[in-house]
Tab-separated table of C-alpha atoms in Angstrom:
chain	number	residue	atom	x	y	z
A	1	MET	CA	18.296	16.995	45.873
A	2	ALA	CA	19.785	19.679	48.839
A	3	GLY	CA	20.916	23.301	47.673
A	4	GLY	CA	19.778	22.920	43.322
A	5	LYS	CA	16.756	22.836	41.328
A	6	ILE	CA	14.579	20.173	40.268
A	7	ARG	CA	14.366	20.035	36.544
A	8	LYS	CA	10.681	19.155	35.204
A	9	GLU	CA	11.727	16.251	32.492
A	10	LYS	CA	9.396	16.636	29.741
A	11	GLN	CA	8.632	12.779	28.581
A	12	LYS	CA	8.864	13.537	24.570
A	13	GLY	CA	6.032	12.045	22.379
A	14	SER	CA	4.573	11.165	25.395
A	15	ASN	CA	2.641	13.900	26.628
A	16	HIS	CA	-0.752	13.617	25.375
A	17	PHE	CA	-3.147	10.306	27.697
A	18	GLN	CA	-5.683	9.265	27.729
A	19	GLY	CA	-7.201	6.248	30.886
A	20	GLY	CA	-3.997	7.321	31.975
A	21	ILE	CA	-1.914	6.062	29.470
A	22	PRO	CA	0.011	8.240	27.389
A	23	PHE	CA	0.475	7.579	23.554
A	24	HIS	CA	4.100	7.646	22.172
A	25	LYS	CA	3.493	9.848	18.326
A	26	SER	CA	7.262	8.490	16.753
A	27	LYS	CA	4.207	4.736	16.694
A	28	GLY	CA	2.028	6.122	15.771
A	29	GLN	CA	-0.767	6.430	18.323
A	30	HIS	CA	-3.020	9.222	17.272
A	31	ILE	CA	-6.208	8.196	19.237
A	32	LEU	CA	-10.041	9.232	17.137
A	33	LYS	CA	-11.466	11.174	19.722
A	34	ASN	CA	-14.843	12.820	17.847
A	35	PRO	CA	-17.279	11.081	18.750
A	36	MET	CA	-19.024	11.869	15.445
A	37	LEU	CA	-16.653	10.458	13.262
A	38	VAL	CA	-16.064	6.855	15.280
A	39	GLU	CA	-20.308	7.271	13.949
A	40	SER	CA	-19.473	8.097	10.755
A	41	ILE	CA	-16.899	5.422	10.282
A	42	VAL	CA	-18.980	2.649	11.554
A	43	GLN	CA	-22.429	3.702	9.498
A	44	LYS	CA	-19.771	3.940	6.177
A	45	ALA	CA	-18.902	-0.291	7.385
A	46	GLY	CA	-21.687	-0.934	5.967
A	47	ILE	CA	-21.451	-3.313	8.647
A	48	LYS	CA	-24.027	-6.625	9.459
A	49	PRO	CA	-25.549	-7.964	12.716
A	50	THR	CA	-23.879	-11.757	11.248
A	51	ASP	CA	-20.455	-9.628	11.104
A	52	VAL	CA	-16.432	-10.017	12.155
A	53	VAL	CA	-15.093	-7.185	12.092
A	54	LEU	CA	-11.568	-7.476	12.210
A	55	GLU	CA	-10.155	-3.747	14.077
A	56	ILE	CA	-6.429	-3.059	13.908
A	57	GLY	CA	-4.789	-0.948	15.992
A	58	PRO	CA	-7.662	-0.388	18.885
A	59	GLY	CA	-6.487	1.094	20.900
A	60	THR	CA	-8.133	2.454	24.191
A	61	GLY	CA	-11.223	1.656	22.023
A	62	ASN	CA	-13.501	4.004	21.735
A	63	LEU	CA	-13.961	3.150	18.214
A	64	THR	CA	-14.139	-0.551	19.538
A	65	LYS	CA	-17.005	-0.274	21.369
A	66	LYS	CA	-19.152	0.999	17.505
A	67	LEU	CA	-18.244	-2.284	16.501
A	68	LEU	CA	-19.269	-4.417	18.769
A	69	GLU	CA	-22.586	-2.876	18.450
A	70	ALA	CA	-23.060	-2.784	15.599
A	71	GLY	CA	-21.685	-6.611	14.780
A	72	LYS	CA	-21.138	-10.611	15.685
A	73	LYS	CA	-17.270	-10.173	16.945
A	74	VAL	CA	-15.083	-7.719	17.363
A	75	VAL	CA	-11.511	-9.657	16.658
A	76	ALA	CA	-8.902	-6.338	17.235
A	77	VAL	CA	-5.460	-6.733	16.305
A	78	GLU	CA	-2.578	-4.133	18.333
A	79	VAL	CA	1.233	-4.562	19.166
A	80	ASP	CA	0.840	-2.274	22.515
A	81	SER	CA	0.893	-4.237	25.734
A	82	ARG	CA	-0.560	-1.105	27.146
A	83	MET	CA	-3.182	-1.198	25.504
A	84	VAL	CA	-4.619	-4.684	25.396
A	85	LEU	CA	-4.560	-4.399	29.506
A	86	GLU	CA	-6.571	-1.716	29.070
A	87	LEU	CA	-8.549	-2.324	26.298
A	88	LYS	CA	-9.742	-5.086	27.879
A	89	ARG	CA	-9.977	-3.846	31.605
A	90	ARG	CA	-12.751	-1.305	30.016
A	91	PHE	CA	-15.058	-4.148	28.284
A	92	GLN	CA	-14.899	-6.260	31.702
A	93	GLY	CA	-18.274	-7.476	33.593
A	94	THR	CA	-20.673	-5.685	30.505
A	95	PRO	CA	-21.893	-6.967	27.704
A	96	PHE	CA	-19.616	-6.784	25.430
A	97	SER	CA	-17.054	-9.250	26.974
A	98	ASN	CA	-17.760	-12.126	25.060
A	99	ARG	CA	-18.191	-11.076	21.774
A	100	LEU	CA	-14.553	-9.369	22.802
A	101	GLU	CA	-10.991	-11.126	20.881
A	102	VAL	CA	-7.475	-9.136	22.016
A	103	ILE	CA	-4.992	-10.612	19.958
A	104	GLN	CA	-1.973	-8.856	21.407
A	105	GLY	CA	1.383	-8.623	17.794
A	106	ASP	CA	2.424	-7.208	15.247
A	107	VAL	CA	-0.183	-7.265	12.116
A	108	LEU	CA	1.692	-7.647	9.772
A	109	LYS	CA	4.261	-10.856	11.097
A	110	CYS	CA	1.016	-12.562	13.325
A	111	GLU	CA	-1.652	-15.005	11.362
A	112	LEU	CA	-4.841	-12.351	10.969
A	113	PRO	CA	-7.774	-15.208	11.990
A	114	PHE	CA	-11.440	-15.182	9.446
A	115	PHE	CA	-13.336	-11.999	9.238
A	116	ASP	CA	-15.268	-10.289	7.321
A	117	ILE	CA	-14.712	-6.763	7.541
A	118	CYS	CA	-11.849	-5.031	8.070
A	119	VAL	CA	-11.590	-1.140	10.042
A	120	ALA	CA	-7.744	0.012	11.226
A	121	ASN	CA	-6.047	3.113	12.417
A	122	ILE	CA	-3.068	2.443	11.626
A	123	PRO	CA	0.893	3.775	12.223
A	124	TYR	CA	1.040	5.268	8.961
A	125	GLN	CA	4.688	3.435	8.351
A	126	ILE	CA	2.479	-0.314	7.729
A	127	SER	CA	0.218	1.486	5.208
A	128	SER	CA	1.654	-0.594	1.919
A	129	PRO	CA	2.664	-3.430	3.193
A	130	LEU	CA	-0.765	-3.506	5.244
A	131	LEU	CA	-2.874	-2.806	2.468
A	132	PHE	CA	-1.206	-5.832	0.383
A	133	LYS	CA	-1.191	-7.988	3.156
A	134	LEU	CA	-4.979	-7.912	3.592
A	135	LEU	CA	-5.225	-7.696	-0.266
A	136	ASP	CA	-3.313	-11.094	0.135
A	137	VAL	CA	-5.372	-12.459	2.682
A	138	ASN	CA	-8.300	-12.169	0.188
A	139	GLN	CA	-6.774	-14.725	-2.107
A	140	LYS	CA	-7.533	-17.808	0.814
A	141	GLN	CA	-10.586	-16.167	3.273
A	142	ASN	CA	-12.936	-13.748	1.181
A	143	PHE	CA	-14.287	-10.603	3.365
A	144	ARG	CA	-16.524	-7.876	1.668
A	145	CYS	CA	-14.067	-4.705	2.478
A	146	ALA	CA	-11.289	-2.543	4.413
A	147	ILE	CA	-11.797	0.386	5.985
A	148	ILE	CA	-8.268	1.707	6.378
A	149	MET	CA	-7.248	5.288	7.561
A	150	PHE	CA	-4.900	6.766	5.387
A	151	GLN	CA	-2.108	9.368	5.804
A	152	ARG	CA	-4.590	12.098	3.305
A	153	GLU	CA	-1.401	12.158	0.582
A	154	PHE	CA	-1.398	7.626	0.596
A	155	ALA	CA	-4.769	7.620	0.762
A	156	MET	CA	-5.453	10.080	-2.738
A	157	ARG	CA	-2.431	8.186	-4.768
A	158	LEU	CA	-4.708	4.735	-4.125
A	159	VAL	CA	-7.622	5.511	-5.965
A	160	ALA	CA	-4.896	8.462	-8.466
A	161	GLN	CA	-6.179	7.937	-12.099
A	162	PRO	CA	-4.415	8.240	-15.567
A	163	GLY	CA	-2.609	12.020	-15.273
A	164	ASP	CA	-3.732	12.989	-11.894
A	165	LYS	CA	0.164	14.073	-10.105
A	166	LEU	CA	0.167	12.329	-7.664
A	167	TYR	CA	-0.646	8.119	-10.215
A	168	CYS	CA	2.042	5.926	-9.463
A	169	ARG	CA	2.667	2.013	-8.877
A	170	LEU	CA	1.093	2.428	-6.041
A	171	SER	CA	-2.541	3.179	-7.586
A	172	VAL	CA	-1.851	1.009	-10.681
A	173	ASN	CA	-1.474	-2.357	-7.941
A	174	THR	CA	-4.128	-1.607	-6.040
A	175	GLN	CA	-6.680	-0.831	-8.502
A	176	LEU	CA	-6.105	-4.212	-10.117
A	177	LEU	CA	-6.335	-5.377	-6.414
A	178	SER	CA	-9.885	-4.018	-5.529
A	179	ARG	CA	-12.032	-0.881	-5.683
A	180	VAL	CA	-11.113	1.813	-3.345
A	181	PHE	CA	-13.708	4.554	-2.822
A	182	HIS	CA	-11.987	7.298	-0.720
A	183	LEU	CA	-14.474	8.224	2.477
A	184	LEU	CA	-14.195	11.270	3.772
A	185	LYS	CA	-11.461	13.892	4.961
A	186	VAL	CA	-10.213	13.660	9.020
A	187	GLY	CA	-8.776	17.131	10.316
A	188	LYS	CA	-5.393	16.461	11.782
A	189	ASN	CA	-7.500	17.698	15.020
A	190	ASN	CA	-9.687	14.660	15.355
A	191	PHE	CA	-7.456	12.947	17.432
A	192	ARG	CA	-5.240	12.799	20.324
A	193	PRO	CA	-2.122	13.627	20.759
A	194	PRO	CA	-2.944	14.872	16.906
A	195	PRO	CA	-0.128	14.701	13.915
A	196	LYS	CA	1.722	16.989	11.806
A	197	VAL	CA	-0.746	15.526	8.811
A	198	ASP	CA	-4.653	15.430	7.717
A	199	SER	CA	-5.648	12.031	7.358
A	200	SER	CA	-8.418	10.366	4.680
A	201	VAL	CA	-10.846	6.927	5.526
A	202	VAL	CA	-11.001	4.690	2.104
A	203	ARG	CA	-13.001	1.759	1.197
A	204	ILE	CA	-11.066	-1.122	-0.495
A	205	GLU	CA	-13.702	-4.069	-1.979
A	206	PRO	CA	-10.559	-6.585	-2.897
A	207	LYS	CA	-11.564	-8.397	-6.963
A	208	LYS	CA	-12.539	-12.056	-7.330
A	209	PRO	CA	-11.541	-12.999	-9.820
A	210	LEU	CA	-8.239	-10.393	-10.469
A	211	PRO	CA	-8.161	-9.191	-13.799
A	212	ILE	CA	-4.872	-10.724	-15.069
A	213	PRO	CA	-3.724	-14.631	-13.857
A	214	ILE	CA	-1.932	-14.175	-10.059
A	215	GLY	CA	0.333	-16.136	-11.446
A	216	LYS	CA	1.846	-13.458	-13.201
A	217	LEU	CA	1.549	-10.147	-10.657
A	218	LYS	CA	5.494	-11.180	-9.957
A	219	GLU	CA	5.355	-10.408	-14.567
A	220	TRP	CA	3.554	-6.854	-14.082
A	221	ASN	CA	5.599	-5.260	-11.437
A	222	GLY	CA	8.475	-5.734	-12.882
A	223	MET	CA	6.977	-3.814	-15.176
A	224	LEU	CA	5.365	-1.817	-13.738
A	225	SER	CA	8.895	-0.615	-11.639
A	226	LEU	CA	10.665	-0.261	-15.352
A	227	CYS	CA	7.395	1.935	-16.434
A	228	PHE	CA	7.466	4.023	-13.264
A	229	SER	CA	11.656	4.524	-12.796
A	230	ARG	CA	10.242	8.002	-14.570
A	231	LYS	CA	6.903	7.958	-15.169
A	232	ASN	CA	6.566	11.622	-17.130
A	233	LYS	CA	9.074	9.680	-19.589
A	234	THR	CA	7.466	7.751	-22.889
A	235	LEU	CA	8.109	4.461	-22.339
A	236	GLY	CA	10.366	4.594	-25.739
A	237	SER	CA	12.863	6.549	-23.479
A	238	ILE	CA	12.624	3.438	-20.156
A	239	PHE	CA	13.086	0.698	-22.561
A	240	GLY	CA	15.495	1.759	-24.798
A	241	GLN	CA	18.269	2.213	-21.668
A	242	LYS	CA	21.256	0.030	-21.730
A	243	LYS	CA	20.425	-1.349	-18.904
A	244	VAL	CA	17.088	-1.627	-18.647
A	245	ILE	CA	17.943	-4.170	-22.402
A	246	GLU	CA	20.421	-5.995	-20.807
A	247	MET	CA	17.944	-7.599	-18.109
A	248	LEU	CA	15.367	-8.316	-19.770
A	249	GLU	CA	18.271	-9.913	-22.506
A	250	LYS	CA	19.728	-11.677	-19.035
A	251	ASN	CA	15.747	-13.402	-18.424
A	252	TYR	CA	15.386	-14.074	-21.833
A	253	LYS	CA	18.481	-16.315	-21.564
A	254	THR	CA	17.283	-17.340	-18.286
A	255	LEU	CA	14.252	-18.639	-18.885
A	256	GLU	CA	15.221	-19.718	-22.419
A	257	SER	CA	17.067	-22.591	-20.706
A	258	LEU	CA	15.173	-23.302	-18.354
A	259	GLY	CA	12.862	-24.110	-21.460
A	260	HIS	CA	10.930	-20.473	-21.054
A	261	LEU	CA	8.159	-22.776	-18.209
A	262	LYS	CA	5.755	-20.201	-16.858
A	263	ASN	CA	2.939	-21.957	-13.919
A	264	ASP	CA	-0.044	-19.084	-14.305
A	265	SER	CA	-1.122	-21.003	-11.564
A	266	GLU	CA	1.289	-19.246	-9.187
A	267	ALA	CA	0.721	-19.105	-5.542
A	268	ILE	CA	2.078	-15.219	-5.256
A	269	ASP	CA	2.241	-13.605	-1.944
A	270	MET	CA	0.851	-9.907	-3.356
A	271	SER	CA	3.209	-8.000	-0.791
A	272	VAL	CA	5.359	-7.902	-4.283
A	273	LEU	CA	2.425	-4.900	-5.096
A	274	ALA	CA	3.768	-3.834	-1.988
A	275	ASP	CA	6.035	-1.024	-2.857
A	276	GLU	CA	8.512	0.081	0.300
A	277	LYS	CA	8.591	3.340	-1.052
A	278	ASP	CA	5.596	4.639	-0.281
A	279	GLU	CA	6.047	4.709	3.482
A	280	GLN	CA	9.008	6.996	2.623
A	281	ARG	CA	6.723	9.162	0.714
A	282	VAL	CA	4.419	9.221	3.975
A	283	VAL	CA	5.350	12.425	6.100
A	284	ASN	CA	6.015	10.897	9.434
A	285	GLU	CA	3.860	12.273	12.324
A	286	ASN	CA	8.233	12.970	14.387
A	287	GLU	CA	9.281	14.497	11.072
A	288	ASP	CA	8.506	18.387	9.137
A	289	CYS	CA	5.018	17.939	7.377
A	290	ASN	CA	6.764	20.226	4.157
A	291	MET	CA	6.182	18.298	1.072
A	292	ASP	CA	5.415	19.859	-2.088
A	293	VAL	CA	2.056	17.436	-3.236
A	294	GLU	CA	0.926	20.183	-5.705
A	295	SER	CA	4.816	19.787	-7.452
A	296	GLY	CA	5.099	15.817	-7.633
A	297	LYS	CA	8.367	15.094	-6.650
A	298	ALA	CA	7.543	12.894	-4.048
A	299	ASP	CA	6.943	10.344	-7.952
A	300	GLU	CA	10.908	11.460	-8.598
A	301	ASP	CA	11.995	8.188	-6.749
A	302	GLU	CA	9.419	5.026	-7.380
A	303	MET	CA	11.589	2.929	-8.278
A	304	ASP	CA	13.076	-0.208	-8.708
A	305	VAL	CA	16.128	-1.390	-11.082
A	306	GLU	CA	18.379	1.288	-11.394
A	307	VAL	CA	18.529	3.177	-14.781
A	308	SER	CA	20.060	6.323	-15.575
A	309	ASP	CA	20.339	8.514	-18.181
A	310	ALA	CA	23.798	7.450	-19.267
A	311	ASP	CA	23.210	4.510	-19.873
A	312	SER	CA	21.385	5.432	-22.969
A	313	ASP	CA	24.272	5.841	-24.845
A	314	ASN	CA	23.710	2.661	-27.471
A	315	ASP	CA	27.251	3.544	-29.486
A	316	ASP	CA	28.985	1.058	-27.718
A	317	MET	CA	25.818	-1.606	-27.540
A	318	GLN	CA	27.164	-4.984	-28.642
A	319	GLU	CA	25.994	-6.681	-31.466
A	320	ASN	CA	23.171	-8.947	-29.647
A	321	ASN	CA	22.263	-6.180	-27.611
A	322	LEU	CA	21.080	-4.150	-30.760
A	323	ASP	CA	18.919	-6.931	-32.167
A	324	PHE	CA	17.529	-7.396	-28.661
A	325	LYS	CA	16.835	-3.715	-28.095
A	326	ALA	CA	15.289	-4.074	-31.916
A	327	LYS	CA	12.597	-7.042	-30.001
A	328	VAL	CA	11.825	-4.871	-27.707
A	329	MET	CA	11.305	-1.405	-29.511
A	330	GLY	CA	9.595	-2.899	-32.240
A	331	VAL	CA	6.668	-4.526	-30.549
A	332	LEU	CA	5.934	-0.547	-28.665
A	333	LYS	CA	5.822	0.764	-32.001
A	334	GLN	CA	4.238	-1.698	-33.437
A	335	PHE	CA	1.206	-1.471	-30.423
A	336	ASP	CA	1.910	2.943	-30.226
A	337	TYR	CA	3.081	2.923	-26.827
A	338	ALA	CA	6.502	4.063	-27.387
A	339	ASP	CA	5.697	7.216	-26.694
A	340	LYS	CA	3.032	6.695	-24.123
A	341	ARG	CA	3.866	8.349	-20.384
A	342	SER	CA	3.828	5.680	-17.827
A	343	SER	CA	1.681	8.836	-16.029
A	344	LYS	CA	-1.173	8.912	-18.157
A	345	LEU	CA	-1.857	4.917	-18.992
A	346	THR	CA	-5.069	2.830	-17.638
A	347	GLN	CA	-4.407	-0.302	-15.613
A	348	ASN	CA	-6.271	-2.569	-19.348
A	349	GLU	CA	-3.231	-0.655	-21.752
A	350	PHE	CA	-0.957	-2.101	-18.575
A	351	ILE	CA	-2.862	-5.207	-18.985
A	352	HIS	CA	-2.279	-5.030	-22.260
A	353	LEU	CA	1.069	-4.296	-22.999
A	354	LEU	CA	2.149	-7.021	-20.435
A	355	SER	CA	0.611	-9.479	-22.576
A	356	VAL	CA	2.643	-8.124	-25.731
A	357	PHE	CA	5.128	-8.045	-24.263
A	358	ASN	CA	5.297	-12.023	-22.603
A	359	GLN	CA	4.178	-13.032	-25.990
A	360	ALA	CA	7.453	-11.669	-27.593
A	361	GLY	CA	9.321	-13.686	-24.932
A	362	ILE	CA	9.899	-10.200	-22.810
A	363	HIS	CA	9.909	-11.474	-19.802
A	364	PHE	CA	10.204	-8.813	-16.511
A	365	THR	CA	11.276	-11.907	-13.762
A	366	SER	CA	13.730	-14.845	-14.786
A	367	SER	CA	12.094	-16.785	-11.374
A	368	LYS	CA	10.522	-19.984	-12.999
């Protein structure tokens, strides 16, 4: 304007470019720029010349090119139409063009095609739902492994062992369904634009058959939700709370009225094991990353069932509640679980605990 100053407006979150395309940090768009890291990821994936590779979040195709060189075909799923056009343009007229299939869509909503290996550099906010969607897909088609870039803290939760500060329900659920290996740590400066936190690459190999019947997964998840509601308290303290006893007794009565029907062959979506709170604990790139991992504060809110210390006052419990509480506590004491803590229980101990609870008629879901 005449007589005025022209102000340059800074475009928020999109001041990083590759091939003329602005990246949006708010959408989790961080492109790998280190060619040696890209090469390392492909090598660790162990791709065979006959493999169909599913790539999630290909971006502008830096990793895609290496995957095409290693495998038979790459199916790339990308939600951003700008990236889809750039990807197609990059490989158009090259020997790779007939071996690349690009699907535009949300990976959490679209049906995934057949693949042997999955390689993914994903927005961190979809980490948990994507992980369990892949493990659900494996029940229908066997893929060999998934190589996924996660926020480092999320990745360390996946591989955490009993007694570790980051050991949580996510750790137990993931290790129930798969074998998980930490491959390498990735510094934030390997990305353009750089996120505020470091990342890690993890290898996930689905288990088949599962250690428990697939029809027991809802029961399993319900029990773990309770156990990890206060993971450093004893199981006796957690299961002795009034609301917990009331919920378990209600499930018992419901199942009793239905003839105690439980179908262990019931098909179950693995997404029931995904914990949305794990995404809340992930430090988003557009937020301050001041989480104190060593303090263990991120573990305090891992509950689906609302319980409170005040509910442990048993003075006004009705007689039937007292009877059912005695049943629950009797199981815990009989098998020496009453004084144990979820933070130190192994997967086999959780499986055994669910088994003895169910044998005593104590269930964690009231569905058929």
